[in-house]
Coordinates of C-alpha atoms in Angstrom, one line a residue:
Chain A
M1 CA 4.5 -2.4 -21.9
L2 CA 1.8 0.2 -22.1
D3 CA 2.8 0.8 -25.7
Q4 CA 1.2 -2.4 -26.7
L5 CA -2.2 -1.4 -25.3
D6 CA -4.9 0.0 -27.6
Q7 CA -6.5 3.3 -26.8
F8 CA -7.5 4.1 -23.2
P9 CA -11.2 4.8 -22.5
E10 CA -12.1 8.4 -22.0
Q11 CA -12.6 7.9 -18.2
G12 CA -11.6 4.9 -16.2
I13 CA -9.0 3.3 -14.0
L14 CA -5.8 1.4 -15.0
H15 CA -5.0 -1.4 -12.6
V16 CA -1.5 -3.1 -12.8
F17 CA -1.1 -6.2 -10.5
I18 CA 2.0 -8.3 -10.2
K19 CA 1.6 -12.0 -9.6
H20 CA 4.6 -12.5 -7.2
T21 CA 5.4 -12.0 -3.5
S22 CA 8.9 -10.8 -3.5
A23 CA 8.4 -8.0 -6.0
A24 CA 6.0 -5.1 -5.9
I25 CA 4.3 -2.3 -7.9
C26 CA 4.3 1.3 -6.8
I27 CA 4.3 4.8 -8.2
N28 CA 7.2 7.1 -7.4
E29 CA 9.6 9.8 -8.9
N30 CA 10.5 9.0 -12.3
A31 CA 12.9 11.9 -13.3
D32 CA 16.3 11.5 -11.5
P33 CA 17.9 7.9 -11.7
S34 CA 19.5 8.5 -8.1
V35 CA 16.0 8.1 -6.6
L36 CA 16.0 4.5 -7.8
V37 CA 19.4 3.9 -6.2
D38 CA 18.4 5.4 -2.9
F39 CA 15.0 3.7 -3.0
E40 CA 16.9 0.3 -3.0
S41 CA 19.4 1.4 -0.4
I42 CA 16.6 2.7 2.1
F43 CA 14.6 -0.4 1.9
N44 CA 17.7 -2.6 2.4
H45 CA 18.6 -0.5 5.4
I46 CA 14.9 -0.7 6.8
V47 CA 14.5 -4.5 6.1
P48 CA 18.1 -5.8 6.2
E49 CA 19.1 -9.4 5.4
Q50 CA 20.5 -11.7 8.3
L51 CA 18.1 -10.6 10.9
P52 CA 18.9 -13.2 13.6
F53 CA 15.4 -14.2 14.5
L54 CA 14.3 -15.3 10.9
K55 CA 12.9 -18.7 10.4
H56 CA 12.1 -18.7 6.6
T57 CA 15.7 -18.8 5.2
V58 CA 15.7 -21.8 2.9
E59 CA 15.2 -19.7 -0.1
G60 CA 18.3 -17.5 0.7
P61 CA 18.8 -14.5 3.1
D62 CA 17.2 -12.1 0.5
D63 CA 13.9 -14.0 0.3
M64 CA 12.0 -13.1 3.5
P65 CA 13.2 -9.3 3.4
A66 CA 11.7 -9.4 -0.2
H67 CA 8.4 -10.6 1.0
I68 CA 8.3 -7.8 3.7
K69 CA 9.4 -5.1 1.3
A70 CA 6.7 -6.5 -1.1
A71 CA 3.9 -6.4 1.4
M72 CA 5.1 -2.7 2.4
I73 CA 5.0 -1.5 -1.2
G74 CA 1.9 -3.5 -2.3
S75 CA 1.0 -5.7 -5.2
S76 CA -0.9 -3.2 -7.4
V77 CA -1.6 0.3 -8.3
S78 CA -4.7 1.9 -9.6
I79 CA -4.4 5.0 -11.6
P80 CA -7.2 7.3 -13.0
I81 CA -7.7 7.7 -16.8
V82 CA -8.9 11.1 -17.6
N83 CA -9.6 12.3 -21.2
G84 CA -8.2 9.2 -22.5
Q85 CA -4.7 9.4 -20.8
L86 CA -3.2 8.1 -17.7
D87 CA -3.7 11.0 -15.0
L88 CA -0.2 10.7 -13.5
G89 CA 1.5 13.8 -11.9
V90 CA 4.5 15.3 -13.7
W91 CA 7.0 13.3 -11.9
Q92 CA 5.2 10.1 -11.3
G93 CA 6.0 6.8 -13.0
I94 CA 5.1 3.2 -12.3
Y95 CA 7.9 1.1 -10.5
L96 CA 8.3 -2.5 -10.8
C97 CA 10.3 -3.2 -7.6
E98 CA 12.5 -6.3 -7.8
F99 CA 13.5 -7.2 -4.3
R100 CA 15.4 -10.5 -5.0
N101 CA 19.1 -10.4 -5.6
H102 CA 18.6 -12.9 -8.5
A103 CA 15.1 -13.1 -10.0
S104 CA 13.7 -14.6 -13.1
S105 CA 11.1 -12.8 -15.2
R106 CA 7.9 -11.4 -13.6
R107 CA 4.3 -11.5 -14.7
I108 CA 1.8 -8.8 -14.3
T109 CA -1.9 -8.5 -15.2
I110 CA -3.2 -5.2 -16.5
T111 CA -6.9 -4.4 -16.2
I112 CA -8.6 -1.3 -17.6
Y113 CA -12.2 -0.5 -16.5
S114 CA -14.4 2.5 -17.3
Chain B
M1 CA -14.8 -16.7 3.2
L2 CA -14.5 -16.6 -0.6
D3 CA -16.2 -20.1 -0.6
Q4 CA -19.5 -18.3 0.0
L5 CA -19.4 -16.1 -3.0
D6 CA -21.2 -17.2 -6.0
Q7 CA -19.4 -17.5 -9.3
F8 CA -17.0 -14.6 -10.2
P9 CA -17.7 -12.8 -13.6
E10 CA -15.4 -13.8 -16.6
Q11 CA -13.4 -10.6 -16.1
G12 CA -13.2 -8.1 -13.4
I13 CA -11.7 -7.0 -10.2
L14 CA -12.1 -8.4 -6.6
H15 CA -11.8 -5.6 -4.0
V16 CA -11.2 -6.7 -0.3
F17 CA -11.5 -3.9 2.3
I18 CA -10.9 -4.0 6.0
K19 CA -13.0 -1.6 8.2
H20 CA -10.4 -1.4 10.8
T21 CA -7.2 0.8 11.5
S22 CA -5.1 -1.6 13.5
A23 CA -5.4 -4.5 11.0
A24 CA -4.7 -4.6 7.4
I25 CA -5.2 -6.8 4.1
C26 CA -2.3 -7.6 1.8
I27 CA -1.1 -10.3 -0.5
N28 CA 1.8 -12.4 0.4
E29 CA 3.5 -15.9 0.2
N30 CA 0.9 -18.5 1.2
A31 CA 3.0 -21.7 1.0
D32 CA 5.3 -22.0 4.0
P33 CA 3.9 -21.1 7.4
S34 CA 7.3 -19.8 8.6
V35 CA 6.7 -16.7 6.4
L36 CA 3.8 -15.8 8.6
V37 CA 5.9 -16.0 11.7
D38 CA 8.8 -14.0 10.2
F39 CA 6.1 -11.5 8.9
E40 CA 5.0 -10.6 12.4
S41 CA 8.6 -10.8 13.8
I42 CA 10.0 -8.2 11.2
F43 CA 7.1 -5.7 11.5
N44 CA 7.5 -5.9 15.4
H45 CA 11.2 -5.2 14.9
I46 CA 10.5 -2.2 12.4
V47 CA 7.7 -0.8 14.5
P48 CA 8.5 -1.8 18.1
E49 CA 6.2 -1.0 21.0
Q50 CA 7.4 1.3 23.7
L51 CA 9.0 4.0 21.5
P52 CA 9.7 6.7 24.1
F53 CA 8.1 9.6 22.0
L54 CA 4.6 8.2 21.6
K55 CA 1.7 10.1 22.8
H56 CA -1.2 7.9 21.9
T57 CA -0.7 5.2 24.5
V58 CA -4.2 5.1 26.2
E59 CA -5.3 2.0 24.4
G60 CA -2.2 0.2 25.3
P61 CA 1.4 0.0 23.9
D62 CA 0.5 -2.2 20.9
D63 CA -2.1 0.2 19.5
M64 CA -0.3 2.9 17.9
P65 CA 2.4 0.5 16.4
A66 CA -0.7 -1.3 15.0
H67 CA -1.9 1.9 13.3
I68 CA 1.4 2.4 11.6
K69 CA 1.8 -1.2 10.5
A70 CA -1.8 -1.0 9.1
A71 CA -1.0 2.1 7.2
M72 CA 2.1 0.6 5.8
I73 CA 0.4 -2.6 4.5
G74 CA -2.9 -0.9 3.5
S75 CA -6.7 -1.4 4.0
S76 CA -7.5 -3.1 0.9
V77 CA -6.3 -5.2 -2.1
S78 CA -7.7 -5.4 -5.6
I79 CA -7.1 -8.6 -7.5
P80 CA -7.8 -9.2 -11.2
I81 CA -10.5 -11.8 -12.1
V82 CA -9.5 -13.6 -15.4
N83 CA -11.6 -16.3 -17.0
G84 CA -13.8 -16.5 -14.0
Q85 CA -11.1 -17.0 -11.5
L86 CA -8.9 -14.9 -9.2
D87 CA -5.7 -14.2 -11.2
L88 CA -3.3 -14.8 -8.3
G89 CA 0.4 -16.0 -8.8
V90 CA 1.2 -19.6 -7.7
W91 CA 2.3 -18.5 -4.2
Q92 CA 0.0 -15.7 -3.5
G93 CA -2.7 -15.6 -0.9
I94 CA -4.7 -13.0 0.8
Y95 CA -3.5 -12.0 4.3
L96 CA -5.6 -10.5 6.9
C97 CA -3.0 -9.0 9.2
E98 CA -4.0 -8.6 12.8
F99 CA -1.7 -6.2 14.5
R100 CA -3.4 -5.9 18.0
N101 CA -2.3 -8.4 20.7
H102 CA -5.9 -9.1 21.7
A103 CA -8.3 -8.2 19.1
S104 CA -12.0 -9.0 18.6
S105 CA -13.5 -10.0 15.4
R106 CA -12.9 -7.9 12.2
R107 CA -15.2 -6.9 9.6
I108 CA -14.4 -6.8 5.8
T109 CA -16.4 -5.6 2.8
I110 CA -15.9 -7.6 -0.5
T111 CA -16.9 -6.0 -3.9
I112 CA -16.6 -7.4 -7.1
Y113 CA -17.0 -5.3 -10.3
S114 CA -16.8 -6.4 -14.0
Chain C
M1 CA -13.6 17.9 -0.3
L2 CA -16.2 15.1 -0.3
D3 CA -18.8 17.7 0.6
Q4 CA -18.4 18.9 -3.1
L5 CA -19.4 15.7 -4.6
D6 CA -22.9 15.0 -5.7
Q7 CA -24.7 11.9 -4.5
F8 CA -22.8 8.5 -4.4
P9 CA -24.3 5.6 -6.3
E10 CA -26.0 2.9 -4.4
Q11 CA -23.0 0.5 -4.8
G12 CA -19.5 1.1 -5.9
I13 CA -16.0 2.2 -5.2
L14 CA -14.5 5.6 -4.3
H15 CA -11.0 6.0 -5.5
V16 CA -8.9 8.7 -4.2
F17 CA -5.4 9.3 -6.1
I18 CA -2.6 11.7 -5.3
K19 CA -0.5 13.2 -8.2
H20 CA 2.7 13.5 -6.2
T21 CA 5.5 11.5 -5.0
S22 CA 6.3 12.9 -1.7
A23 CA 2.9 12.9 -0.2
A24 CA 0.6 9.9 0.1
I25 CA -3.1 8.8 0.8
C26 CA -4.0 6.2 3.2
I27 CA -6.9 5.3 5.8
N28 CA -6.2 5.5 9.4
E29 CA -7.7 6.4 12.9
N30 CA -9.5 9.7 12.7
A31 CA -10.7 10.1 16.2
D32 CA -7.7 11.0 18.5
P33 CA -5.4 13.9 17.2
S34 CA -2.4 12.3 19.0
V35 CA -2.6 9.5 16.4
L36 CA -1.5 12.1 13.8
V37 CA 1.3 13.4 15.8
D38 CA 2.7 9.9 16.4
F39 CA 2.1 8.9 12.8
E40 CA 4.5 11.5 11.8
S41 CA 7.0 10.8 14.6
I42 CA 7.2 7.1 13.9
F43 CA 7.6 7.5 10.1
N44 CA 10.4 10.0 10.8
H45 CA 12.0 7.3 13.2
I46 CA 11.7 4.6 10.5
V47 CA 13.0 6.8 7.5
P48 CA 15.3 9.6 9.1
E49 CA 16.8 12.2 7.2
Q50 CA 20.5 12.4 6.9
L51 CA 20.9 8.7 6.1
P52 CA 24.7 8.8 5.2
F53 CA 24.4 6.7 2.0
L54 CA 21.8 8.8 0.2
K55 CA 22.6 10.2 -3.3
H56 CA 19.3 12.1 -4.2
T57 CA 19.9 15.1 -1.9
V58 CA 19.7 18.2 -4.2
E59 CA 16.1 18.9 -3.1
G60 CA 16.8 18.9 0.5
P61 CA 17.3 16.2 3.2
D62 CA 13.6 15.6 3.5
D63 CA 12.8 14.8 -0.1
M64 CA 14.2 11.2 -0.5
P65 CA 12.7 10.2 2.8
A66 CA 9.4 11.7 1.6
H67 CA 9.6 9.5 -1.7
I68 CA 10.1 6.4 0.6
K69 CA 7.3 7.1 3.1
A70 CA 5.1 8.0 -0.1
A71 CA 5.9 4.5 -1.6
M72 CA 5.2 2.7 1.7
I73 CA 1.9 4.4 2.3
G74 CA 0.8 4.5 -1.4
S75 CA -0.7 6.9 -3.8
S76 CA -4.3 5.9 -3.6
V77 CA -7.1 4.4 -1.5
S78 CA -10.2 2.4 -2.8
I79 CA -13.3 2.5 -0.4
P80 CA -16.4 0.6 -0.9
I81 CA -19.6 2.5 -1.3
V82 CA -22.6 0.6 0.2
N83 CA -26.2 1.9 0.3
G84 CA -25.1 5.2 -1.0
Q85 CA -22.5 5.7 1.6
L86 CA -18.8 5.3 2.1
D87 CA -18.4 2.0 3.9
L88 CA -15.8 3.2 6.2
G89 CA -15.5 1.7 9.7
V90 CA -16.3 3.8 12.9
W91 CA -12.7 5.1 13.4
Q92 CA -11.5 5.2 9.8
G93 CA -10.8 8.5 8.0
I94 CA -9.0 9.4 4.8
Y95 CA -5.5 10.8 5.5
L96 CA -3.6 12.9 3.0
C97 CA 0.0 12.4 4.4
E98 CA 2.3 15.3 3.7
F99 CA 6.0 14.2 3.8
R100 CA 7.8 17.4 2.8
N101 CA 8.8 19.9 5.4
H102 CA 7.6 22.8 3.2
A103 CA 5.1 21.7 0.5
S104 CA 2.9 23.7 -1.8
S105 CA -0.6 22.6 -2.6
R106 CA -1.4 19.0 -3.5
R107 CA -3.6 17.7 -6.4
I108 CA -5.8 14.6 -6.2
T109 CA -8.2 12.8 -8.7
I110 CA -11.3 11.4 -7.2
T111 CA -13.0 8.7 -9.4
I112 CA -16.3 7.0 -8.4
Y113 CA -17.4 3.9 -10.3
S114 CA -20.4 1.7 -9.9

């Protein structure tokens, strides 16, 4: 998506915001694909489906866990822009975390300020 | 609280910050009240009181779990302002998450920048 | 680190960003050192090493749990500046959360905007 952006300012912040409550945005390790697999497995382990006390189940067993994972991860990231480039570390990449089992497309809003 | 704000700028960011370490701010599903009930139940399940290894217990068994939940959720949210309005998704609302069993009032700082 | 900064603006935001995926930045209780001990113990309890289903283990058993903890806590904090000072609550301090057992130094980027 960032390919469609024009040039970054010399200094500033990139803000990426997701307009949903069962998906999230974070920064994590972007080198080894096995990190993505484990990322999903661990969050499923910490916030399992079928917890017996849940009330909000009308949208399926994966819905309420998705809300919790989304709250844990967060709905936005803010990344510094330094010398006209995103100031990410070597291994960092932006994750869009989809927590529903069958989701449709997701909408994000990107803001750049300098 | 946002009713007391004057007009938003055309474009910008709203930043909501909570000045406490046992409460948090996040964005989550704001339609079905059962989400709020499950939100609290799941976080109590993940971070229970009475973990046997805890040292910081002088302020009560709910204090240290509250600090952990607050760190997981975060102390602020940043929300885009687009065309003079908060650019929240259809189901999104701002949560003030109170993690103490008996808390007094909480103070937040709201910053708008454009 | 903040001692090296020149004066803050009258109003603005301080953004602290960590350029790593196995360490994180958050705000938490900065008064009683036992909070720091419990903070580490609880996160080790929630995200233990040696989960049997993990794939990304080449960098050691503490690496993948560190990525998860980092995603839960987040890679940055944004703090209001009011009247030329950080608008932190009485008990709040900035944590750099190191989640590797043997880490080298960490790099952060600080941005102030007003």
